[in-house]
Coordinates of C-alpha atoms in Angstrom, one line a residue:
X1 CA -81.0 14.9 67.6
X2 CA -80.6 18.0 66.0
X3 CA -78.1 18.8 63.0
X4 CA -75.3 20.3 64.1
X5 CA -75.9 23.3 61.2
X6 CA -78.9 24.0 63.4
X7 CA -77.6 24.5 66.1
X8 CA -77.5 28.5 67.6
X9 CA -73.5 29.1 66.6
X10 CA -73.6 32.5 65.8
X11 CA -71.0 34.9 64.7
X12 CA -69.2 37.1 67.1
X13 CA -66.5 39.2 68.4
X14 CA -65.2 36.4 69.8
X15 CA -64.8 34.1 67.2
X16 CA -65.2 36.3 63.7
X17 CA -62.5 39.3 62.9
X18 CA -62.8 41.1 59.7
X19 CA -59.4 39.6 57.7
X20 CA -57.1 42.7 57.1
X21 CA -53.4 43.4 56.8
X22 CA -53.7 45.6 59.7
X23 CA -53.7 42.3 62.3
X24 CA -50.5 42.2 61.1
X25 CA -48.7 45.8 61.3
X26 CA -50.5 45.5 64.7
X27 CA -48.7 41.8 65.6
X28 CA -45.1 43.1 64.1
X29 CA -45.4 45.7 67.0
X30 CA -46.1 43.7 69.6
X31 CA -44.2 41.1 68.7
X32 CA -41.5 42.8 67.5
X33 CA -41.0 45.9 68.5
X34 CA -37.5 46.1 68.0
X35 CA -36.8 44.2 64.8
X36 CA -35.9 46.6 61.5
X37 CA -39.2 46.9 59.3
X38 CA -37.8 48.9 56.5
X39 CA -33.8 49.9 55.3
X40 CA -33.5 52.9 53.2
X41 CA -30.0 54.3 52.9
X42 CA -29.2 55.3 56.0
X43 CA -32.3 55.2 57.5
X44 CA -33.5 52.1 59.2
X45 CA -36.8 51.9 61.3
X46 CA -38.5 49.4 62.9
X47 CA -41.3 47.1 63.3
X48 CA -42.5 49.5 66.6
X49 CA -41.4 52.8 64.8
X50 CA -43.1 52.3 62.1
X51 CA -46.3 51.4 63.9
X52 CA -46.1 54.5 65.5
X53 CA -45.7 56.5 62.6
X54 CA -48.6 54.8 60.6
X55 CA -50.3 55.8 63.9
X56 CA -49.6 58.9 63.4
X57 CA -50.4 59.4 59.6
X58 CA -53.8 58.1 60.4
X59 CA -54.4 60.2 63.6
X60 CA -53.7 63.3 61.2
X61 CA -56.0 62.5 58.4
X62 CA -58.8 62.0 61.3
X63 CA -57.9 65.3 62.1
X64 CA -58.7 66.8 58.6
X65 CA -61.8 65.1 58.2
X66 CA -60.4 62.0 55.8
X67 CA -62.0 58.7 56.7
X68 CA -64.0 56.0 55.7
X69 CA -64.0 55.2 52.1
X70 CA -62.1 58.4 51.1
X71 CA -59.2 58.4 48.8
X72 CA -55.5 59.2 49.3
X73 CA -53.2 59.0 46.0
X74 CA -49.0 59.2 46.4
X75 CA -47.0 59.4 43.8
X76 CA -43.5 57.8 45.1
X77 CA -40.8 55.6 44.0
X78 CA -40.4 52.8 47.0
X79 CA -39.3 55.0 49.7
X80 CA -40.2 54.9 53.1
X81 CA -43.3 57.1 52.4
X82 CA -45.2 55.0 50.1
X83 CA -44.2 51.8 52.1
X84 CA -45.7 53.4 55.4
X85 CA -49.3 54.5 53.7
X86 CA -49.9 51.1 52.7
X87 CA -51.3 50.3 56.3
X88 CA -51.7 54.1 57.6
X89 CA -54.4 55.3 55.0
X90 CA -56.1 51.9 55.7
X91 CA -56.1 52.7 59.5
X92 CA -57.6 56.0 59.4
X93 CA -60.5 54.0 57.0
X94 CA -59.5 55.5 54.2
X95 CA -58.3 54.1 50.6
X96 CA -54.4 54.5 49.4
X97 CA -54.1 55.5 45.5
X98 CA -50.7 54.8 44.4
X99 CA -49.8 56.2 41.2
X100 CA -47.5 55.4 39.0
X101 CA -44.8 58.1 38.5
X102 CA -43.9 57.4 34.9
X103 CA -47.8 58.8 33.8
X104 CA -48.0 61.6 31.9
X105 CA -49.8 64.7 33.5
X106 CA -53.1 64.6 32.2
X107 CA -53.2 61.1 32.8
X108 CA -52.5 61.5 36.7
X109 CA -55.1 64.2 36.5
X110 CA -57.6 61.8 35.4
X111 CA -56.9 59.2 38.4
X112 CA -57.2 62.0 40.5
X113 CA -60.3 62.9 39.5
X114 CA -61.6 59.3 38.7
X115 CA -61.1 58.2 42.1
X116 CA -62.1 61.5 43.4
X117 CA -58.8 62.1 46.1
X118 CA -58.9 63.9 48.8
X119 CA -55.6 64.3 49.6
X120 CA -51.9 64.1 47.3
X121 CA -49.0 63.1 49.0
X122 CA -46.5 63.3 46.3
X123 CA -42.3 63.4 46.2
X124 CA -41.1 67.0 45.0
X125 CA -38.9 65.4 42.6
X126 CA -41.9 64.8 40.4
X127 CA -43.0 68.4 40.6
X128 CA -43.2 69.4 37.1
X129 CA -45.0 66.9 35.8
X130 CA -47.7 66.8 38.7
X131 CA -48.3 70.5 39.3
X132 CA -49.9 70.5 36.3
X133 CA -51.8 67.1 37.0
X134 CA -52.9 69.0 39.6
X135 CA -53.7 72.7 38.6
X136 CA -57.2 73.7 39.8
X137 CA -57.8 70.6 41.8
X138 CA -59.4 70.8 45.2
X139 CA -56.3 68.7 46.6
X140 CA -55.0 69.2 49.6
X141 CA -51.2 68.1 49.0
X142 CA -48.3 66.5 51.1
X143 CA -44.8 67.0 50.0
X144 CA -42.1 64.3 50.2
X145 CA -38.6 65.5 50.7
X146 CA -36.6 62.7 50.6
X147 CA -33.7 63.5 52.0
X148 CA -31.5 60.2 51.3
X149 CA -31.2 60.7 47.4
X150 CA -28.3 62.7 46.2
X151 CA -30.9 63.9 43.3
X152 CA -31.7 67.5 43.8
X153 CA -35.4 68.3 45.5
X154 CA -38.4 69.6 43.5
X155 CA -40.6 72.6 44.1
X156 CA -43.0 72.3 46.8
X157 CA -46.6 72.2 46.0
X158 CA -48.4 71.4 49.4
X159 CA -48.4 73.2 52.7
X160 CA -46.8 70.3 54.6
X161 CA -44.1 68.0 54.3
X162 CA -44.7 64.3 55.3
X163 CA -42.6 64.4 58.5
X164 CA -44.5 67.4 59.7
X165 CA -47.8 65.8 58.5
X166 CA -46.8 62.6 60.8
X167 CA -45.7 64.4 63.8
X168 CA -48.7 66.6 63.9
X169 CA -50.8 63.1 64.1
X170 CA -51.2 61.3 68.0
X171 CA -49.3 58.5 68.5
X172 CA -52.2 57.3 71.1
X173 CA -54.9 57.5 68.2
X174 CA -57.0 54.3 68.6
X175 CA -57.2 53.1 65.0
X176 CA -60.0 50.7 63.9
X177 CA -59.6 47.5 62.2
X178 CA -62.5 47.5 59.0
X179 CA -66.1 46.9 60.0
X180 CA -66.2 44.9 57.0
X181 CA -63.6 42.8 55.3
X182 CA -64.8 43.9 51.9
X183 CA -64.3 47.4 52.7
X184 CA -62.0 48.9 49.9
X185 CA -58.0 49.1 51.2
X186 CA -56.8 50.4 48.0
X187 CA -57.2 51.7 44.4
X188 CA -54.8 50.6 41.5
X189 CA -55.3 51.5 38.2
X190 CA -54.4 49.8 35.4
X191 CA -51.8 51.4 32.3
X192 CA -54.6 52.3 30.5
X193 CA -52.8 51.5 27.1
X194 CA -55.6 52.1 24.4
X195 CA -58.0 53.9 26.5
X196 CA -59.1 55.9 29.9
X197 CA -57.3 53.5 32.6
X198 CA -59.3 51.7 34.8
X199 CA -59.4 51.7 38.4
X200 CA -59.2 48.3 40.3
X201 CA -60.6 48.5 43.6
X202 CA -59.3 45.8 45.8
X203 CA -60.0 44.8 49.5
X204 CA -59.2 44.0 52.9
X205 CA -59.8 40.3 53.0
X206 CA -58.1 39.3 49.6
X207 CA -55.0 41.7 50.9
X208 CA -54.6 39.8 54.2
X209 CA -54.9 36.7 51.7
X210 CA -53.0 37.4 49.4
X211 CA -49.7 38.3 51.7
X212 CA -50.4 34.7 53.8
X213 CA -50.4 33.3 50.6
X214 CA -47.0 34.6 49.2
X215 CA -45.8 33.4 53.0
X216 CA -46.7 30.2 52.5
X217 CA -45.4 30.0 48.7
X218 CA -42.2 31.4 48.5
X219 CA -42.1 30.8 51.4
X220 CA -40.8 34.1 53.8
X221 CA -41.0 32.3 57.2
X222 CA -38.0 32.7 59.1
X223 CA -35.7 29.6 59.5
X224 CA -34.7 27.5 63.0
X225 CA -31.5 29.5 63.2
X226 CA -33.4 33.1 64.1
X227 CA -33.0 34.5 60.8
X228 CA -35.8 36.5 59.3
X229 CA -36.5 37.4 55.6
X230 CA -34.5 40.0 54.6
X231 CA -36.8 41.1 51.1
X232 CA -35.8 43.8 48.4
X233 CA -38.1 46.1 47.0
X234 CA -37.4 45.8 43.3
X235 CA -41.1 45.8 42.0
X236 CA -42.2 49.6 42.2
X237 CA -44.8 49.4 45.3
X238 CA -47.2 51.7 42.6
X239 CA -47.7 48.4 41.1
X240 CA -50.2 46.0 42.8
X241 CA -48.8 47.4 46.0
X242 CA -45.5 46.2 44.7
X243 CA -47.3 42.7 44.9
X244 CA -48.6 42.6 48.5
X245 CA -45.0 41.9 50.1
X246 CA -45.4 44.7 52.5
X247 CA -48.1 43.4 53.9
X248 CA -46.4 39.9 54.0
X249 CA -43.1 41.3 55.5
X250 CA -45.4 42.6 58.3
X251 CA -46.8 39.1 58.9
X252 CA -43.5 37.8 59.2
X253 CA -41.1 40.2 61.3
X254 CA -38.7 40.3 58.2
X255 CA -37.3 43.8 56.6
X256 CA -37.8 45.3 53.2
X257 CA -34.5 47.3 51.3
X258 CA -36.1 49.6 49.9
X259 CA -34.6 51.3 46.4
X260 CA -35.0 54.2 44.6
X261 CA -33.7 54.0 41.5
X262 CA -33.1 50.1 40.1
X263 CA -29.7 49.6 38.6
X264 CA -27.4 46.5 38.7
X265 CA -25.1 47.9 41.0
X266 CA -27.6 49.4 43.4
X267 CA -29.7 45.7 43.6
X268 CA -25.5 43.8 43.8
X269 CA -25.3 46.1 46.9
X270 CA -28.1 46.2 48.9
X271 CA -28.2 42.6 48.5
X272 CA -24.6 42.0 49.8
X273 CA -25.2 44.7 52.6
X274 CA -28.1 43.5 54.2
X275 CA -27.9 39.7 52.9
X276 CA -31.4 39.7 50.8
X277 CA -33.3 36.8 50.9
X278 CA -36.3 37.4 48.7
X279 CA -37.0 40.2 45.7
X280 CA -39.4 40.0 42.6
X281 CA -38.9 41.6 39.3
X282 CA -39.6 41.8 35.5
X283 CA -36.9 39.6 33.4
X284 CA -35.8 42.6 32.4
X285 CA -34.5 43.1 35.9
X286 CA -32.9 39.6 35.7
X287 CA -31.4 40.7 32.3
X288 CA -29.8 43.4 34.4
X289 CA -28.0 41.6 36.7
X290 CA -27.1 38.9 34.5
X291 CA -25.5 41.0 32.5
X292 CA -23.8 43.4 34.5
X293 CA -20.0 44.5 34.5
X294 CA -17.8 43.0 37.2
X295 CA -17.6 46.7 38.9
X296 CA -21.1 46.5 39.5
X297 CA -21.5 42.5 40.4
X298 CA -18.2 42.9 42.5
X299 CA -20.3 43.1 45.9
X300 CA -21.9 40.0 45.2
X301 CA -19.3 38.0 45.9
X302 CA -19.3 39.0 49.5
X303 CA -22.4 36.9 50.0
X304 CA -22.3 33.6 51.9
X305 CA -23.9 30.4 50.6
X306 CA -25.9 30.0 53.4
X307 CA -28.2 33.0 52.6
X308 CA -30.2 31.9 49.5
X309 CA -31.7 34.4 47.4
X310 CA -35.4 33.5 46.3
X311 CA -36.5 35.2 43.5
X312 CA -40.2 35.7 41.8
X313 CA -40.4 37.0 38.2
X314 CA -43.2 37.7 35.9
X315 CA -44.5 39.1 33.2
X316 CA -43.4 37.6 29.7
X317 CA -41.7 34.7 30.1
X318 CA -38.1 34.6 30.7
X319 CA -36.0 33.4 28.4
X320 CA -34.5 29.7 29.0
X321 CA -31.1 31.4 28.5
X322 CA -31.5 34.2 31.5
X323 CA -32.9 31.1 33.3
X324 CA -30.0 29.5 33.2
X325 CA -27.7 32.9 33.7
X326 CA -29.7 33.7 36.7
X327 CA -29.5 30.2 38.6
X328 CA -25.3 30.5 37.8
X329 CA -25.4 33.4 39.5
X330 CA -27.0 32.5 42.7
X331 CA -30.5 33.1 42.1
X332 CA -33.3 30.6 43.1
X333 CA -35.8 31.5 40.5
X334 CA -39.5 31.0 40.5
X335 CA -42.1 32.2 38.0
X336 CA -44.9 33.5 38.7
X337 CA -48.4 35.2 36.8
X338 CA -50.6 37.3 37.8
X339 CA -52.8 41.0 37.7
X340 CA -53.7 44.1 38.8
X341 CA -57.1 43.0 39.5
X342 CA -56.0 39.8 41.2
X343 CA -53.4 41.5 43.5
X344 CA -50.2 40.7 41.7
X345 CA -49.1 37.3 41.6
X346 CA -52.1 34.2 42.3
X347 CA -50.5 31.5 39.9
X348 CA -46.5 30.0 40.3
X349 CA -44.3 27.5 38.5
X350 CA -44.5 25.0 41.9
X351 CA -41.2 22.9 40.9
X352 CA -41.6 19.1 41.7
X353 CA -38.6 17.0 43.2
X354 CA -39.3 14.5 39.9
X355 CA -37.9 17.8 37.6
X356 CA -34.3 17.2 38.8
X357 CA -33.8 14.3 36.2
X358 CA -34.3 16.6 33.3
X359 CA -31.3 18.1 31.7
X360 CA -31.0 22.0 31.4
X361 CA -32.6 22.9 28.6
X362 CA -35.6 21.4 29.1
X363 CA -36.0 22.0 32.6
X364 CA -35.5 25.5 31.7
X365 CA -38.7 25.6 30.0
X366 CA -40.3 23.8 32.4
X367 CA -39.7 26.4 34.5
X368 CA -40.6 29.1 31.8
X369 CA -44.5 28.1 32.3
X370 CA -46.9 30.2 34.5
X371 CA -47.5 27.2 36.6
X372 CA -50.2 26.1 39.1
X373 CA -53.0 28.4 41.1
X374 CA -51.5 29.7 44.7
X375 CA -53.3 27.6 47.7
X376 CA -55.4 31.5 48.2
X377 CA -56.7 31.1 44.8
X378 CA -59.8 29.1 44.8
X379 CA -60.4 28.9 41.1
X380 CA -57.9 28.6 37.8
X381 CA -59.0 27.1 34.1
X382 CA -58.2 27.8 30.7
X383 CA -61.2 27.7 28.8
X384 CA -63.1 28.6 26.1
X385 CA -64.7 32.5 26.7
X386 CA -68.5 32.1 24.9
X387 CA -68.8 28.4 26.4
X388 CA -67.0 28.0 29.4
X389 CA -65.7 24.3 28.4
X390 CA -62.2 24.0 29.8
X391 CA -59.4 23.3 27.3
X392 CA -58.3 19.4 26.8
X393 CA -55.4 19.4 28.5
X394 CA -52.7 18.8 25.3
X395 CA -50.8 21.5 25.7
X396 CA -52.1 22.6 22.8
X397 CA -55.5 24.2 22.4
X398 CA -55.2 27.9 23.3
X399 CA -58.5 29.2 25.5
X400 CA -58.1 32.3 28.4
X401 CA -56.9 32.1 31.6
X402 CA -60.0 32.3 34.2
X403 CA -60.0 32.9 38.2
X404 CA -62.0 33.1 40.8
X405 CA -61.7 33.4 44.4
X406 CA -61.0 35.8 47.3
X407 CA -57.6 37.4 45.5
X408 CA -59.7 38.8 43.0
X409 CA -60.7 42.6 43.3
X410 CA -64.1 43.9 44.1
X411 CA -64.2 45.5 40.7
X412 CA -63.8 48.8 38.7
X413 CA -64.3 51.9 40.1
X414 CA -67.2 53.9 38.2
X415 CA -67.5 51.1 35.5
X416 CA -70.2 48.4 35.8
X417 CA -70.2 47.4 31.9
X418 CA -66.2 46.4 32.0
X419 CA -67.0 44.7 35.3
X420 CA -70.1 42.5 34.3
X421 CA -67.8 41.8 31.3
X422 CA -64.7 40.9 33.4
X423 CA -67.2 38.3 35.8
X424 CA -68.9 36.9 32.5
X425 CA -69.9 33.3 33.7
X426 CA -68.7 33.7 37.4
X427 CA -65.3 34.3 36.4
X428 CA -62.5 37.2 36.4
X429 CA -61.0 37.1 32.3
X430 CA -57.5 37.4 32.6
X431 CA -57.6 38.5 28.3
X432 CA -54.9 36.2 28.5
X433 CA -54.5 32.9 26.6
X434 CA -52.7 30.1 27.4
X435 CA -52.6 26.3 26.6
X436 CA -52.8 23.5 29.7
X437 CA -50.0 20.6 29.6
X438 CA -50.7 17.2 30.8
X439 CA -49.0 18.0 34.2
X440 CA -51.8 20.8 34.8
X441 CA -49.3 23.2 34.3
X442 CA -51.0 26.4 32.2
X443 CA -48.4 28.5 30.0
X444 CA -49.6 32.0 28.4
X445 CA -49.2 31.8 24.9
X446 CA -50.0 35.3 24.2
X447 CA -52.9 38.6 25.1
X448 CA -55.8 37.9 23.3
X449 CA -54.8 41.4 21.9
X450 CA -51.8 40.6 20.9
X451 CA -52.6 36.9 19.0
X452 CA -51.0 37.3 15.2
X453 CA -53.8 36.2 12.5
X454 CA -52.2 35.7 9.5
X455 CA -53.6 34.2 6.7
X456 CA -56.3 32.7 8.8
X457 CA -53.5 31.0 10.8
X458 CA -53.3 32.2 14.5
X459 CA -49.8 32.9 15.4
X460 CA -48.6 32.8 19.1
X461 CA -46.2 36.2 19.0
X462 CA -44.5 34.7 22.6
X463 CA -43.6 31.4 20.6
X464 CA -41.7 33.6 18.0
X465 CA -40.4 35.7 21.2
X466 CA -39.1 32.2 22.7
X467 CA -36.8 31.3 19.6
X468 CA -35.4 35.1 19.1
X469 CA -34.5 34.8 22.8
X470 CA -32.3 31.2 21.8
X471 CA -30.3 33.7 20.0
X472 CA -26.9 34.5 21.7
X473 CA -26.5 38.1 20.8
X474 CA -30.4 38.7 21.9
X475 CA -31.1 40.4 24.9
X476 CA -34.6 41.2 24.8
X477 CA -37.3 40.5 21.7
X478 CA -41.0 41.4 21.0
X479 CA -42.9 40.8 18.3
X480 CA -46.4 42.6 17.5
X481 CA -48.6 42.2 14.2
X482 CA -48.0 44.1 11.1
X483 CA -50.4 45.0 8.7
X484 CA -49.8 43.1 5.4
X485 CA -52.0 43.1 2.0
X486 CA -51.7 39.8 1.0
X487 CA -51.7 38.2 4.7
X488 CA -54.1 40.7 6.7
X489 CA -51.3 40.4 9.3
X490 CA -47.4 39.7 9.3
X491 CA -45.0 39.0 12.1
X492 CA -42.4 41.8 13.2
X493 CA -40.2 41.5 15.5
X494 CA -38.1 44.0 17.8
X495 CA -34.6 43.2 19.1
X496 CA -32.3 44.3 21.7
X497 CA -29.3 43.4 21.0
X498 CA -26.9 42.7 24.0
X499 CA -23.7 44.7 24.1
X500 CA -21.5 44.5 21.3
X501 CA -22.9 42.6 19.0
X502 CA -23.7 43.6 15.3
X503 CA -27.3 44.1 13.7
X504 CA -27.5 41.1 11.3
X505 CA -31.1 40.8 10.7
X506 CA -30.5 37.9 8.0
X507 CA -28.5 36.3 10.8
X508 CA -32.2 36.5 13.2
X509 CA -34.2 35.6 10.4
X510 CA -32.1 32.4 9.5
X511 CA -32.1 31.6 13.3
X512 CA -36.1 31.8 13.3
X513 CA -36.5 29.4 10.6
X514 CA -34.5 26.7 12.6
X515 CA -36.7 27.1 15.3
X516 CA -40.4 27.9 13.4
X517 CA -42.6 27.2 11.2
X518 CA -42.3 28.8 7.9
X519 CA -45.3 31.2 8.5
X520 CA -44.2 31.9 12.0
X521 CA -40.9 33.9 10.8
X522 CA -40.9 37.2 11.4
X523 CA -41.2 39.4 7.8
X524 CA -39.4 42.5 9.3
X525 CA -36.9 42.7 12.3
X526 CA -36.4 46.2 13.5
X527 CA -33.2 46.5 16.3
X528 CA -33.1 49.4 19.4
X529 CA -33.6 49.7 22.8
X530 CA -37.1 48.5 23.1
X531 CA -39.6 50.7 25.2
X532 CA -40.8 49.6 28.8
X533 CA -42.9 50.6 31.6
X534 CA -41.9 51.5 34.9
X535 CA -42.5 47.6 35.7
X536 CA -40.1 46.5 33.3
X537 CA -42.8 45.0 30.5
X538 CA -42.1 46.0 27.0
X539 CA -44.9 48.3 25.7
X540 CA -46.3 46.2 22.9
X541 CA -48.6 49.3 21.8
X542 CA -45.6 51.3 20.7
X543 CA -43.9 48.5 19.2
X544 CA -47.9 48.6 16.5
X545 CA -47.7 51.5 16.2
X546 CA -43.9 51.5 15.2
X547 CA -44.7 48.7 12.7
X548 CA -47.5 50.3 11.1
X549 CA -45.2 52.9 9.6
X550 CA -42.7 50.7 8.6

């Protein structure tokens, strides 16, 4: 009897579809039609509607000769615009470029011409800064006039505004679905810190995984009683396409809120006005609302317990005492770890039923780790770099987070030597290092980069972040190396105060040698707003550069 492997089962139409996002767009309007995709002051479209327009976007960037494999950059906070091209670019063939809009102009001129765009659709707000991205470019540009911001418009640079562009496409056009799952669906580039930023070019198949994934996770099913998830676009959708929860909201019939500009009180009303169930953020966002004045919390307090808010966060690791601020305010938190090249967020802090015994402080930090690899993640280790050995699991030994699977991007544009160096040994190096605890639970300890050698001791700058944050006038904290004669290398740290309290830096020091080792105390603590991307992580590079002249 033959094997069953050798049998004639071939692939087919019938029973092999390229895995896309697309299925999904395609399902929300068929199955429904009439439910509300996106809210964005007053505007509110749905599932069907914004099929259609997508439709149409696509139809008209047939019709100028943009297709397969041909880029198409925006530069957009999350507005309706930049939330519609992340399926209509895809279903015209093409790849979407989001930009961040906090770049400088030559650097946006670079991306441009890195990922060689065809086409700029870009909000006139930003107009100063990218007509001169732009100057002498062969672009053919898209103006965004959004018309539900009270902030004045920009100049217009294109010959088209975006509603025009989409009514001028067919609503009939017969969009394709990829011939290939890894066909590119977008380009992200990374922030490019100490050099040329790189472009990470991501696909189909790890996008469709990557949304079913965070379904599954946080989870954004709806629930018996009808309801659907109601999600708030907090993380700018520039940023790993604001972490793939687009794509999932498409997958699951639920809405987005989208937000242009993040305050306290614009995230306390949007979440009392449309009942949010989900958002992700920096801690810095969580600082935010943790901290804000009853004026702008008052909304809140219209919600009903019955609608729980699930958050994600990322990035550095909260502090245990925003933890617990967060949770008092209503706030199911969950943190989570990933990158650009692995499409956002691939590893969480799954919390286990057996946690609920611990008292608060230490279940705080429990909760503070980076967690466990999402079910779409087929690989996660901490290990030694040169040898590959994975770390004894003692929550101890530091080594760098690796992954592998189907979440992690194709590679980067134009650049084969970073890439080999990224797949070294058959897996992506995160640059990250962490420690594994006996639970199997990872926690980053620090960026390879960013590792304090002093003395030939190798000081964790995140462990001296930790204690600073114990500290009750301490808002936010970072800590970079120094340059020191005697030690190669010093600690520095860099405060945020929160309001009202006094600069004492004898008072932080003291409070660091409760909580540290004797050569793990900062040498220097410098107090001010500390600088931060558009994603809400501090920017560690200015904080050396600070310290080096200090």
């Amino acid at each position: 009897m033959a094997n069953i492997f050798e049998q004639n089962l071939d692939r087919c139409p019938a029973n092999h579809v390229p895995l896309t996002p697309l299925t999904f767009l395609a399902r929300a309007r068929d199955v429904y039609p009439h439910r509300p995709a996106y809210a964005y002051g007053k505007a509110l479209r749905t599932w069907g509607e914004v099929h259609e327009r997508c439709t149409r976007f696509a139809s008209a960037l047939k019709e100028r000769g943009i297709g397969k494999g041909d880029t198409v950059a925006v530069i957009a906070p999350n507005i309706p615009e930049i939330f519609e091209m992340s399926f209509a670019v895809a279903m015209a063939g093409a790849v979407v470029n989001p930009i961040n809009i906090r770049l400088d102009a030559p650097t946006i001129r670079y991306i441009l011409q890195h990922g060689e765009a065809k086409m700029l659709v870009t909000d006139t707000r930003f107009a100063p800064t990218v007509e001169e991205a732009v100057e002498g470019l062969d672009l053919f540009i898209v103006d965004i006039d959004d018309r539900e911001t009270s902030e004045a418009p920009g100049k217009s640079l294109g010959d088209i505004d975006y509603e025009a562009f989409v009514a001028s496409g067919d609503p009939h056009f017969n969009w394709a679905l990829p011939a290939d799952e890894w066909d590119a669906v977008s380009l992200n580039y990374t922030s490019g810190t100490t050099s040329d930023p790189k472009g990470v070019v991501v696909h189909h198949r790890g996008a469709h995984l990557i949304a079913l994934g965070t379904c599954a996770a946080w989870p954004m099913t709806g629930s018996g009683d009808g309801r659907f998830p109601v999600h708030m676009s907090v993380v700018p959708l520039f940023h790993c396409n604001g972490w793939g929860h687009g794509w999932a909201l498409a997958a699951t019939g639920g809405m987005t809120v989208l937000i242009r500009n993040i305050t306290a009180e614009n995230l306390y009303t949007a979440i009392a006005r449309h009942k949010v169930t989900h958002f992700g953020g920096a801690p810095i966002v969580l600082s935010m609302l943790v901290n804000a004045t009853t004026e702008e919390r008052a909304p809140f307090d219209t919600i009903e317990e019955r609608w729980p808010i699930n958050v994600y966060t990322a990035a550095a690791p909260p502090p245990p005492s925003v933890l617990a601020a967060i949770r008092e305010a209503g706030f199911t938190l969950t943190h989570v770890y990933g990158l650009t090249e692995t499409y956002g967020h691939v590893v969480e802090c799954v919390p286990q039923a057996e946690w609920a015994k611990f008292a608060a402080p230490v279940l705080a930090d429990m909760n503070a780790r980076q967690g466990v690899r999402y079910a779409v993640m087929e690989g996660l280790m901490v290990a030694d770099p040169e040898t590959m050995e994975p770390v004894p699991a003692d929550g101890e030994t530091l080594g760098e987070v690796l992954m592998r699977g189907n979440t992690v991007m194709k590679g980067y544009l134009k650049n084969r030597e970073a890439t080999e160096a990224a797949f070294a040994g058959g897996w992506f190096h995160s640059g990250d290092l962490a420690v594994v605890h006996p639970d199997g639970y990872l926690q980053i300890r620090d960026r390879s980069k960013d590792i304090i050698i002093s003395g030939g001791e190798n000081i964790s700058s995140v462990e001296i972040e930790a204690a600073l944050h114990r500290h009750d006038d301490v808002m936010l904290a970072a800590v970079v190396a120094k340059p020191d004669e005697k030690w190669g290398e010093v600690p520095a740290a860099f405060v945020e105060l929160r309001p009202g309290a006094a600069e004492d830096k004898d008072a932080i020091i003291a409070h660091c040698r409760e909580h540290l080792a004797g050569f793990k105390v900062p040498k220097s603590v410098h107090f001010g707003e500390l600088p931060k991307t558009s994603t809400g992580k501090v920017q560690k590079f200015v904080l050396r550069d600070g310290a080096k002249s200090t």
